[in-house]
CSV table of N, CA and C in Angstrom, one decimal:
chain,number,residue,atom,x,y,z
Q,1,UNK,N,3.9,120.5,87.0
Q,1,UNK,CA,4.1,121.9,86.9
Q,1,UNK,C,3.2,122.4,85.7
Q,2,UNK,N,2.4,123.4,86.0
Q,2,UNK,CA,1.6,124.0,84.9
Q,2,UNK,C,2.4,125.0,84.1
Q,3,UNK,N,2.9,124.5,82.9
Q,3,UNK,CA,3.7,125.4,82.1
Q,3,UNK,C,3.0,126.6,81.6
Q,4,UNK,N,1.7,126.5,81.4
Q,4,UNK,CA,1.0,127.7,80.9
Q,4,UNK,C,1.0,128.8,81.9
Q,5,UNK,N,0.7,128.4,83.2
Q,5,UNK,CA,0.8,129.4,84.3
Q,5,UNK,C,2.2,130.0,84.4
Q,6,UNK,N,3.2,129.1,84.3
Q,6,UNK,CA,4.6,129.5,84.5
Q,6,UNK,C,5.0,130.5,83.4
Q,7,UNK,N,4.6,130.2,82.2
Q,7,UNK,CA,4.9,131.1,81.1
Q,7,UNK,C,4.2,132.5,81.3
Q,8,UNK,N,3.0,132.5,81.7
Q,8,UNK,CA,2.3,133.8,81.8
Q,8,UNK,C,2.9,134.7,82.8
Q,9,UNK,N,3.6,134.1,83.8
Q,9,UNK,CA,4.2,134.9,84.9
Q,9,UNK,C,5.7,135.0,84.7
Q,10,UNK,N,6.3,134.5,83.6
Q,10,UNK,CA,7.7,134.5,83.4
Q,10,UNK,C,8.2,135.8,82.8
Q,11,UNK,N,9.3,136.2,83.3
Q,11,UNK,CA,9.9,137.5,82.8
Q,11,UNK,C,11.4,137.2,82.4
Q,12,UNK,N,11.8,137.8,81.4
Q,12,UNK,CA,13.2,137.8,81.0
Q,12,UNK,C,13.8,139.2,81.3
Q,13,UNK,N,14.8,139.2,82.2
Q,13,UNK,CA,15.4,140.5,82.6
Q,13,UNK,C,16.8,140.6,82.2
Q,14,UNK,N,17.1,141.7,81.5
Q,14,UNK,CA,18.5,142.0,81.1
Q,14,UNK,C,19.0,143.1,82.1
Q,15,UNK,N,20.1,142.8,82.6
Q,15,UNK,CA,20.7,143.8,83.6
Q,15,UNK,C,22.0,144.4,83.1
Q,16,UNK,N,22.1,145.7,83.3
Q,16,UNK,CA,23.3,146.4,83.1
Q,16,UNK,C,23.8,147.0,84.4
Q,17,UNK,N,24.9,146.6,84.9
Q,17,UNK,CA,25.4,147.1,86.2
Q,17,UNK,C,26.3,148.3,86.1
Q,18,UNK,N,25.9,149.3,86.9
Q,18,UNK,CA,26.8,150.4,87.1
Q,18,UNK,C,27.3,150.3,88.5
Q,19,UNK,N,28.3,151.0,89.0
Q,19,UNK,CA,28.8,150.8,90.3
Q,19,UNK,C,27.7,150.8,91.4
Q,20,UNK,N,26.8,151.8,91.3
Q,20,UNK,CA,25.8,151.9,92.4
Q,20,UNK,C,24.4,151.8,92.0
Q,21,UNK,N,24.1,151.4,90.7
Q,21,UNK,CA,22.7,151.4,90.2
Q,21,UNK,C,22.6,150.3,89.2
Q,22,UNK,N,21.5,149.7,89.1
Q,22,UNK,CA,21.2,148.6,88.1
Q,22,UNK,C,20.1,149.1,87.2
Q,23,UNK,N,20.2,148.9,85.9
Q,23,UNK,CA,19.2,149.1,85.0
Q,23,UNK,C,18.6,147.8,84.6
Q,24,UNK,N,17.4,147.5,84.7
Q,24,UNK,CA,16.8,146.2,84.4
Q,24,UNK,C,15.7,146.4,83.3
Q,25,UNK,N,15.9,145.8,82.2
Q,25,UNK,CA,14.9,145.8,81.1
Q,25,UNK,C,14.1,144.6,81.2
Q,26,UNK,N,12.8,144.7,81.4
Q,26,UNK,CA,11.9,143.6,81.7
Q,26,UNK,C,10.9,143.4,80.5
Q,27,UNK,N,10.9,142.3,79.9
Q,27,UNK,CA,9.9,142.0,78.9
Q,27,UNK,C,9.2,140.8,79.2
Q,28,UNK,N,7.9,140.9,79.5
Q,28,UNK,CA,7.1,139.8,79.9
Q,28,UNK,C,6.9,138.9,78.6
Q,29,UNK,N,6.8,137.6,78.9
Q,29,UNK,CA,6.7,136.6,77.8
Q,29,UNK,C,5.3,136.1,77.5
Q,30,UNK,N,5.1,135.8,76.3
Q,30,UNK,CA,3.8,135.2,75.9
Q,30,UNK,C,4.1,133.8,75.3
Q,31,UNK,N,3.3,132.9,75.7
Q,31,UNK,CA,3.5,131.5,75.2
Q,31,UNK,C,3.3,131.4,73.7
Q,32,UNK,N,4.1,130.6,73.1
Q,32,UNK,CA,4.0,130.3,71.7
Q,32,UNK,C,4.0,128.8,71.5
Q,33,UNK,N,3.3,128.3,70.5
Q,33,UNK,CA,3.2,126.8,70.3
Q,33,UNK,C,4.6,126.3,69.8
Q,34,UNK,N,5.1,127.0,68.8
Q,34,UNK,CA,6.3,126.5,68.2
Q,34,UNK,C,7.5,126.6,69.1
Q,35,UNK,N,8.5,125.7,69.0
Q,35,UNK,CA,9.6,125.6,69.9
Q,35,UNK,C,10.7,126.7,69.6
Q,36,UNK,N,10.8,127.1,68.3
Q,36,UNK,CA,11.8,128.0,68.0
Q,36,UNK,C,11.2,129.4,67.9
Q,37,UNK,N,11.7,130.3,68.7
Q,37,UNK,CA,11.2,131.7,68.7
Q,37,UNK,C,12.4,132.6,68.6
Q,38,UNK,N,12.2,133.9,68.6
Q,38,UNK,CA,13.3,134.8,68.5
Q,38,UNK,C,14.3,134.8,69.7
Q,39,UNK,N,13.9,134.1,70.8
Q,39,UNK,CA,14.8,133.9,71.9
Q,39,UNK,C,15.7,132.7,71.7
Q,40,UNK,N,15.6,132.0,70.6
Q,40,UNK,CA,16.4,130.8,70.4
Q,40,UNK,C,17.9,131.0,70.5
Q,41,UNK,N,18.4,132.1,70.0
Q,41,UNK,CA,19.9,132.3,70.1
Q,41,UNK,C,20.4,132.4,71.5
Q,42,UNK,N,19.5,132.8,72.4
Q,42,UNK,CA,19.9,132.8,73.9
Q,42,UNK,C,19.7,131.4,74.4
Q,43,UNK,N,18.6,130.8,74.1
Q,43,UNK,CA,18.2,129.5,74.7
Q,43,UNK,C,19.3,128.4,74.3
Q,44,UNK,N,19.8,128.5,73.1
Q,44,UNK,CA,20.8,127.5,72.7
Q,44,UNK,C,22.1,127.7,73.4
Q,45,UNK,N,22.4,128.8,74.0
Q,45,UNK,CA,23.6,129.1,74.8
Q,45,UNK,C,23.5,128.7,76.3
Q,46,UNK,N,22.3,128.4,76.7
Q,46,UNK,CA,22.1,128.2,78.1
Q,46,UNK,C,22.9,127.0,78.6
Q,47,UNK,N,23.1,126.0,77.8
Q,47,UNK,CA,23.9,124.8,78.2
Q,47,UNK,C,25.3,125.2,78.6
Q,48,UNK,N,25.8,126.4,78.1
Q,48,UNK,CA,27.2,126.9,78.5
Q,48,UNK,C,27.2,127.6,79.8
Q,49,UNK,N,26.0,128.0,80.3
Q,49,UNK,CA,26.0,128.8,81.5
Q,49,UNK,C,25.1,128.1,82.6
Q,50,UNK,N,25.0,126.8,82.7
Q,50,UNK,CA,24.1,126.2,83.6
Q,50,UNK,C,24.3,126.6,85.0
Q,51,UNK,N,25.6,126.7,85.4
Q,51,UNK,CA,25.9,127.1,86.8
Q,51,UNK,C,26.0,128.6,87.0
Q,52,UNK,N,25.7,129.1,88.2
Q,52,UNK,CA,25.8,130.5,88.5
Q,52,UNK,C,27.2,131.0,88.3
Q,53,UNK,N,27.2,132.3,87.9
Q,53,UNK,CA,28.5,133.0,87.7
Q,53,UNK,C,29.4,132.5,86.6
Q,54,UNK,N,28.7,131.8,85.6
Q,54,UNK,CA,29.5,131.4,84.4
Q,54,UNK,C,29.1,132.3,83.2
Q,55,UNK,N,29.9,132.4,82.2
Q,55,UNK,CA,29.7,133.3,81.1
Q,55,UNK,C,29.6,132.6,79.8
Q,56,UNK,N,28.9,133.2,78.8
Q,56,UNK,CA,28.9,132.7,77.5
Q,56,UNK,C,28.9,133.9,76.5
Q,57,UNK,N,29.5,133.8,75.4
Q,57,UNK,CA,29.5,134.9,74.4
Q,57,UNK,C,28.3,134.7,73.5
Q,58,UNK,N,27.5,135.7,73.3
Q,58,UNK,CA,26.4,135.7,72.5
Q,58,UNK,C,26.7,136.4,71.2
Q,59,UNK,N,26.1,135.9,70.1
Q,59,UNK,CA,26.2,136.6,68.8
Q,59,UNK,C,25.3,137.8,68.9
Q,60,UNK,N,25.5,138.8,68.0
Q,60,UNK,CA,24.7,140.0,68.0
Q,60,UNK,C,23.2,139.7,67.8
Q,61,UNK,N,22.9,138.7,67.0
Q,61,UNK,CA,21.4,138.4,66.7
Q,61,UNK,C,20.7,137.8,68.0
Q,62,UNK,N,21.4,137.5,69.0
Q,62,UNK,CA,20.8,137.0,70.3
Q,62,UNK,C,19.8,138.1,70.9
Q,63,UNK,N,20.0,139.3,70.5
Q,63,UNK,CA,19.1,140.3,71.1
Q,63,UNK,C,18.1,140.9,70.1
Q,64,UNK,N,17.9,140.2,69.0
Q,64,UNK,CA,17.0,140.7,68.0
Q,64,UNK,C,15.5,140.7,68.5
Q,65,UNK,N,15.3,139.8,69.5
Q,65,UNK,CA,13.9,139.8,70.1
Q,65,UNK,C,13.6,141.1,70.7
Q,66,UNK,N,14.6,141.9,71.0
Q,66,UNK,CA,14.3,143.3,71.6
Q,66,UNK,C,13.5,144.1,70.6
Q,67,UNK,N,13.8,143.9,69.3
Q,67,UNK,CA,13.1,144.7,68.2
Q,67,UNK,C,11.6,144.6,68.4
Q,68,UNK,N,11.1,143.3,68.7
Q,68,UNK,CA,9.7,143.2,68.9
Q,68,UNK,C,9.2,143.9,70.2
Q,69,UNK,N,10.0,143.7,71.2
Q,69,UNK,CA,9.6,144.3,72.5
Q,69,UNK,C,9.5,145.8,72.4
Q,70,UNK,N,10.4,146.4,71.6
Q,70,UNK,CA,10.5,147.9,71.5
Q,70,UNK,C,9.6,148.4,70.4
Q,71,UNK,N,9.0,147.6,69.6
Q,71,UNK,CA,8.3,148.1,68.4
Q,71,UNK,C,7.0,148.8,68.8
Q,72,UNK,N,6.5,148.6,70.0
Q,72,UNK,CA,5.3,149.4,70.4
Q,72,UNK,C,5.6,150.8,70.8
Q,73,UNK,N,6.9,151.1,71.0
Q,73,UNK,CA,7.3,152.4,71.5
Q,73,UNK,C,6.7,152.8,72.8
Q,74,UNK,N,6.3,151.8,73.6
Q,74,UNK,CA,5.7,152.1,74.9
Q,74,UNK,C,6.4,151.3,76.0
Q,75,UNK,N,6.7,152.0,77.1
Q,75,UNK,CA,7.2,151.2,78.2
Q,75,UNK,C,6.9,151.9,79.5
Q,76,UNK,N,7.1,151.2,80.6
Q,76,UNK,CA,6.8,151.7,82.0
Q,76,UNK,C,8.2,151.8,82.7
Q,77,UNK,N,8.3,152.7,83.6
Q,77,UNK,CA,9.6,152.9,84.3
Q,77,UNK,C,9.3,153.3,85.7
Q,78,UNK,N,10.1,152.7,86.6
Q,78,UNK,CA,10.0,153.0,88.1
Q,78,UNK,C,11.2,152.6,88.8
Q,79,UNK,N,11.6,153.3,89.9
Q,79,UNK,CA,12.7,152.9,90.7
Q,79,UNK,C,12.2,151.8,91.6
Q,80,UNK,N,13.0,150.8,91.7
Q,80,UNK,CA,12.6,149.6,92.5
Q,80,UNK,C,13.7,148.9,93.2
Q,81,UNK,N,13.5,147.6,93.4
Q,81,UNK,CA,14.5,146.8,94.1
Q,81,UNK,C,14.8,145.6,93.4
Q,82,UNK,N,15.9,144.9,93.8
Q,82,UNK,CA,16.3,143.6,93.3
Q,82,UNK,C,15.2,142.7,93.8
Q,83,UNK,N,15.0,141.6,93.0
Q,83,UNK,CA,13.9,140.6,93.4
Q,83,UNK,C,14.5,139.4,94.1
Q,84,UNK,N,15.8,139.4,94.3
Q,84,UNK,CA,16.5,138.3,95.0
Q,84,UNK,C,17.5,138.8,96.0
Q,85,UNK,N,18.0,137.9,96.8
Q,85,UNK,CA,19.0,138.3,97.8
Q,85,UNK,C,18.5,139.3,98.8
Q,86,UNK,N,19.2,140.4,99.1
Q,86,UNK,CA,18.8,141.3,100.1
Q,86,UNK,C,17.8,142.4,99.6
Q,87,UNK,N,17.4,142.3,98.3
Q,87,UNK,CA,16.4,143.1,97.7
Q,87,UNK,C,16.7,144.6,97.8
Q,88,UNK,N,17.9,145.0,97.7
Q,88,UNK,CA,18.3,146.4,97.7
Q,88,UNK,C,17.5,147.3,96.7
Q,89,UNK,N,17.1,148.5,97.1
Q,89,UNK,CA,16.4,149.4,96.2
Q,89,UNK,C,17.4,150.1,95.3
Q,90,UNK,N,18.0,149.5,94.4
Q,90,UNK,CA,19.0,150.1,93.5
Q,90,UNK,C,18.7,149.8,92.0
Q,91,UNK,N,17.5,149.5,91.7
Q,91,UNK,CA,17.1,149.1,90.3
Q,91,UNK,C,16.3,150.2,89.7
Q,92,UNK,N,16.6,150.6,88.4
Q,92,UNK,CA,15.7,151.4,87.6
Q,92,UNK,C,15.0,150.4,86.6
Q,93,UNK,N,13.8,150.0,86.9
Q,93,UNK,CA,13.0,149.1,86.1
Q,93,UNK,C,12.5,149.7,84.9
Q,94,UNK,N,12.7,149.1,83.8
Q,94,UNK,CA,12.1,149.5,82.5
Q,94,UNK,C,11.3,148.3,82.0
Q,95,UNK,N,10.0,148.4,82.0
Q,95,UNK,CA,9.1,147.3,81.7
Q,95,UNK,C,8.5,147.6,80.3
Q,96,UNK,N,8.7,146.7,79.3
Q,96,UNK,CA,8.2,146.9,78.0
Q,96,UNK,C,6.7,146.5,78.0
Q,97,UNK,N,5.9,147.3,77.2
Q,97,UNK,CA,4.5,147.0,77.1
Q,97,UNK,C,4.2,145.7,76.3
Q,98,UNK,N,5.0,145.6,75.2
Q,98,UNK,CA,4.7,144.5,74.3
Q,98,UNK,C,5.4,143.2,74.8
Q,99,UNK,N,4.6,142.1,74.7
Q,99,UNK,CA,5.1,140.8,75.1
Q,99,UNK,C,5.9,140.1,74.0
Q,100,UNK,N,6.9,139.3,74.4
Q,100,UNK,CA,7.7,138.6,73.4
Q,100,UNK,C,7.4,137.1,73.5
Q,101,UNK,N,7.4,136.4,72.4
Q,101,UNK,CA,7.0,134.9,72.4
Q,101,UNK,C,8.1,134.0,72.9
Q,102,UNK,N,7.7,133.0,73.7
Q,102,UNK,CA,8.6,131.9,74.2
Q,102,UNK,C,7.8,130.6,74.2
Q,103,UNK,N,8.4,129.5,74.0
Q,103,UNK,CA,7.7,128.2,74.0
Q,103,UNK,C,7.9,127.6,75.4
Q,104,UNK,N,7.1,126.6,75.7
Q,104,UNK,CA,7.2,125.9,76.9
Q,104,UNK,C,8.5,125.1,77.0
Q,105,UNK,N,9.0,124.6,75.8
Q,105,UNK,CA,10.3,124.0,75.8
Q,105,UNK,C,11.4,124.9,76.2
Q,106,UNK,N,11.4,126.1,75.7
Q,106,UNK,CA,12.4,127.1,76.0
Q,106,UNK,C,12.4,127.5,77.5
Q,107,UNK,N,11.2,127.7,78.0
Q,107,UNK,CA,11.1,128.0,79.5
Q,107,UNK,C,11.7,126.8,80.3
Q,108,UNK,N,11.5,125.6,79.8
Q,108,UNK,CA,12.1,124.4,80.5
Q,108,UNK,C,13.6,124.5,80.5
Q,109,UNK,N,14.2,125.0,79.4
Q,109,UNK,CA,15.6,125.1,79.4
Q,109,UNK,C,16.1,126.2,80.4
Q,110,UNK,N,15.4,127.3,80.5
Q,110,UNK,CA,15.8,128.3,81.5
Q,110,UNK,C,15.7,127.7,82.9
Q,111,UNK,N,14.7,126.8,83.2
Q,111,UNK,CA,14.5,126.2,84.5
Q,111,UNK,C,15.6,125.2,84.9
Q,112,UNK,N,16.5,124.9,83.9
Q,112,UNK,CA,17.6,124.0,84.2
Q,112,UNK,C,18.8,124.8,84.8
Q,113,UNK,N,18.8,126.1,84.7
Q,113,UNK,CA,19.9,126.9,85.3
Q,113,UNK,C,20.0,126.7,86.8
Q,114,UNK,N,21.2,126.8,87.3
Q,114,UNK,CA,21.5,126.6,88.7
Q,114,UNK,C,21.8,127.9,89.3
Q,115,UNK,N,21.1,128.2,90.4
Q,115,UNK,CA,21.3,129.5,91.1
Q,115,UNK,C,22.5,129.5,92.0
Q,116,UNK,N,22.7,130.6,92.7
Q,116,UNK,CA,23.8,130.8,93.6
Q,116,UNK,C,23.8,129.8,94.8
Q,117,UNK,N,22.6,129.3,95.1
Q,117,UNK,CA,22.5,128.3,96.2
Q,117,UNK,C,22.8,126.9,95.7
Q,118,UNK,N,23.1,126.7,94.4
Q,118,UNK,CA,23.4,125.3,93.9
Q,118,UNK,C,22.2,124.6,93.5
Q,119,UNK,N,21.0,125.2,93.6
Q,119,UNK,CA,19.8,124.5,93.3
Q,119,UNK,C,19.2,125.0,91.9
Q,120,UNK,N,18.5,124.1,91.2
Q,120,UNK,CA,17.9,124.5,89.9
Q,120,UNK,C,16.9,125.7,90.2
Q,121,UNK,N,16.9,126.6,89.3
Q,121,UNK,CA,15.9,127.7,89.4
Q,121,UNK,C,14.6,127.3,88.7
Q,122,UNK,N,13.8,126.6,89.5
Q,122,UNK,CA,12.6,126.0,89.0
Q,122,UNK,C,11.4,127.0,89.1
Q,123,UNK,N,11.4,127.8,90.1
Q,123,UNK,CA,10.3,128.8,90.2
Q,123,UNK,C,10.7,129.8,91.2
Q,124,UNK,N,10.3,131.0,91.0
Q,124,UNK,CA,10.6,132.1,92.0
Q,124,UNK,C,9.4,133.0,92.0
Q,125,UNK,N,9.0,133.3,93.2
Q,125,UNK,CA,7.9,134.3,93.4
Q,125,UNK,C,8.2,135.2,94.5
Q,126,UNK,N,8.2,136.4,94.3
Q,126,UNK,CA,8.3,137.4,95.4
Q,126,UNK,C,7.0,138.1,95.6
Q,127,UNK,N,6.7,138.3,96.8
Q,127,UNK,CA,5.4,139.0,97.1
Q,127,UNK,C,5.4,140.3,96.4
Q,128,UNK,N,4.2,140.8,96.1
Q,128,UNK,CA,4.0,142.1,95.5
Q,128,UNK,C,4.4,143.1,96.6
Q,129,UNK,N,5.2,144.1,96.2
Q,129,UNK,CA,5.7,145.1,97.2
Q,129,UNK,C,4.9,146.4,97.1
Q,130,UNK,N,4.8,147.1,98.3
Q,130,UNK,CA,4.2,148.4,98.3
Q,130,UNK,C,5.0,149.4,97.4
Q,131,UNK,N,4.3,150.4,96.9
Q,131,UNK,CA,4.9,151.4,96.1
Q,131,UNK,C,5.9,152.3,96.9
Q,132,UNK,N,5.6,152.5,98.2
Q,132,UNK,CA,6.4,153.3,99.0
Q,132,UNK,C,6.7,154.7,98.4
Q,133,UNK,N,5.6,155.3,98.0
Q,133,UNK,CA,5.6,156.7,97.4
Q,133,UNK,C,6.4,156.7,96.1
Q,134,UNK,N,6.7,155.6,95.5
Q,134,UNK,CA,7.3,155.6,94.1
Q,134,UNK,C,6.3,155.9,93.1
Q,135,UNK,N,6.7,156.5,92.0
Q,135,UNK,CA,5.8,156.7,90.9
Q,135,UNK,C,6.1,155.8,89.7
Q,136,UNK,N,5.1,155.2,89.1
Q,136,UNK,CA,5.3,154.4,87.9
Q,136,UNK,C,4.9,155.3,86.7
Q,137,UNK,N,5.9,155.5,85.8
Q,137,UNK,CA,5.6,156.4,84.7
Q,137,UNK,C,5.4,155.5,83.4
Q,138,UNK,N,4.5,156.0,82.6
Q,138,UNK,CA,4.3,155.3,81.3
Q,138,UNK,C,4.9,156.3,80.3
Q,139,UNK,N,5.7,155.7,79.4
Q,139,UNK,CA,6.4,156.5,78.4
Q,139,UNK,C,6.0,156.0,77.0
Q,140,UNK,N,5.8,157.0,76.1
Q,140,UNK,CA,5.5,156.7,74.7
Q,140,UNK,C,6.6,157.4,73.9
Q,141,UNK,N,7.4,156.6,73.2
Q,141,UNK,CA,8.5,157.1,72.4
Q,141,UNK,C,8.1,157.1,71.0
Q,142,UNK,N,8.2,158.2,70.3
Q,142,UNK,CA,7.9,158.3,68.9
Q,142,UNK,C,9.1,158.0,68.1
Q,143,UNK,N,9.0,157.1,67.1
Q,143,UNK,CA,10.1,156.8,66.3
Q,143,UNK,C,10.6,158.0,65.5
Q,144,UNK,N,11.9,158.0,65.4
Q,144,UNK,CA,12.5,159.1,64.6
Q,144,UNK,C,12.5,158.7,63.1
Q,145,UNK,N,12.0,159.6,62.3
Q,145,UNK,CA,11.9,159.3,60.8
Q,145,UNK,C,12.9,160.1,60.1
């Protein structure tokens, strides 16, 4: 498996579920040489959630990596669909402009997770979808001083 190609296309998605709508924060990852990155507090908890539908409690510092992703004050937003299952169009995608560092070792830990089908999540690719008249908006947020 070409880890460099895998990391370039890898995304970490945080989901917040509402009854009829899902907000997904997407931060594309950038390969880093060192094994310990700001994602380490999440990676170290993966052993507790190997199987689908299991939970683990994260410390508050587990989301500090978001500070880097949000530091450019730029993001893209569009209404879209789930990337797995029945692909319902119920997602409000928020894609951060700035990439966050992750090592090949950390990506390998994510690939040990077991999906709903009981198989390891080794790779997932969904074909690029048509826009279907949806608009992608670029937002620039100015920090409050």
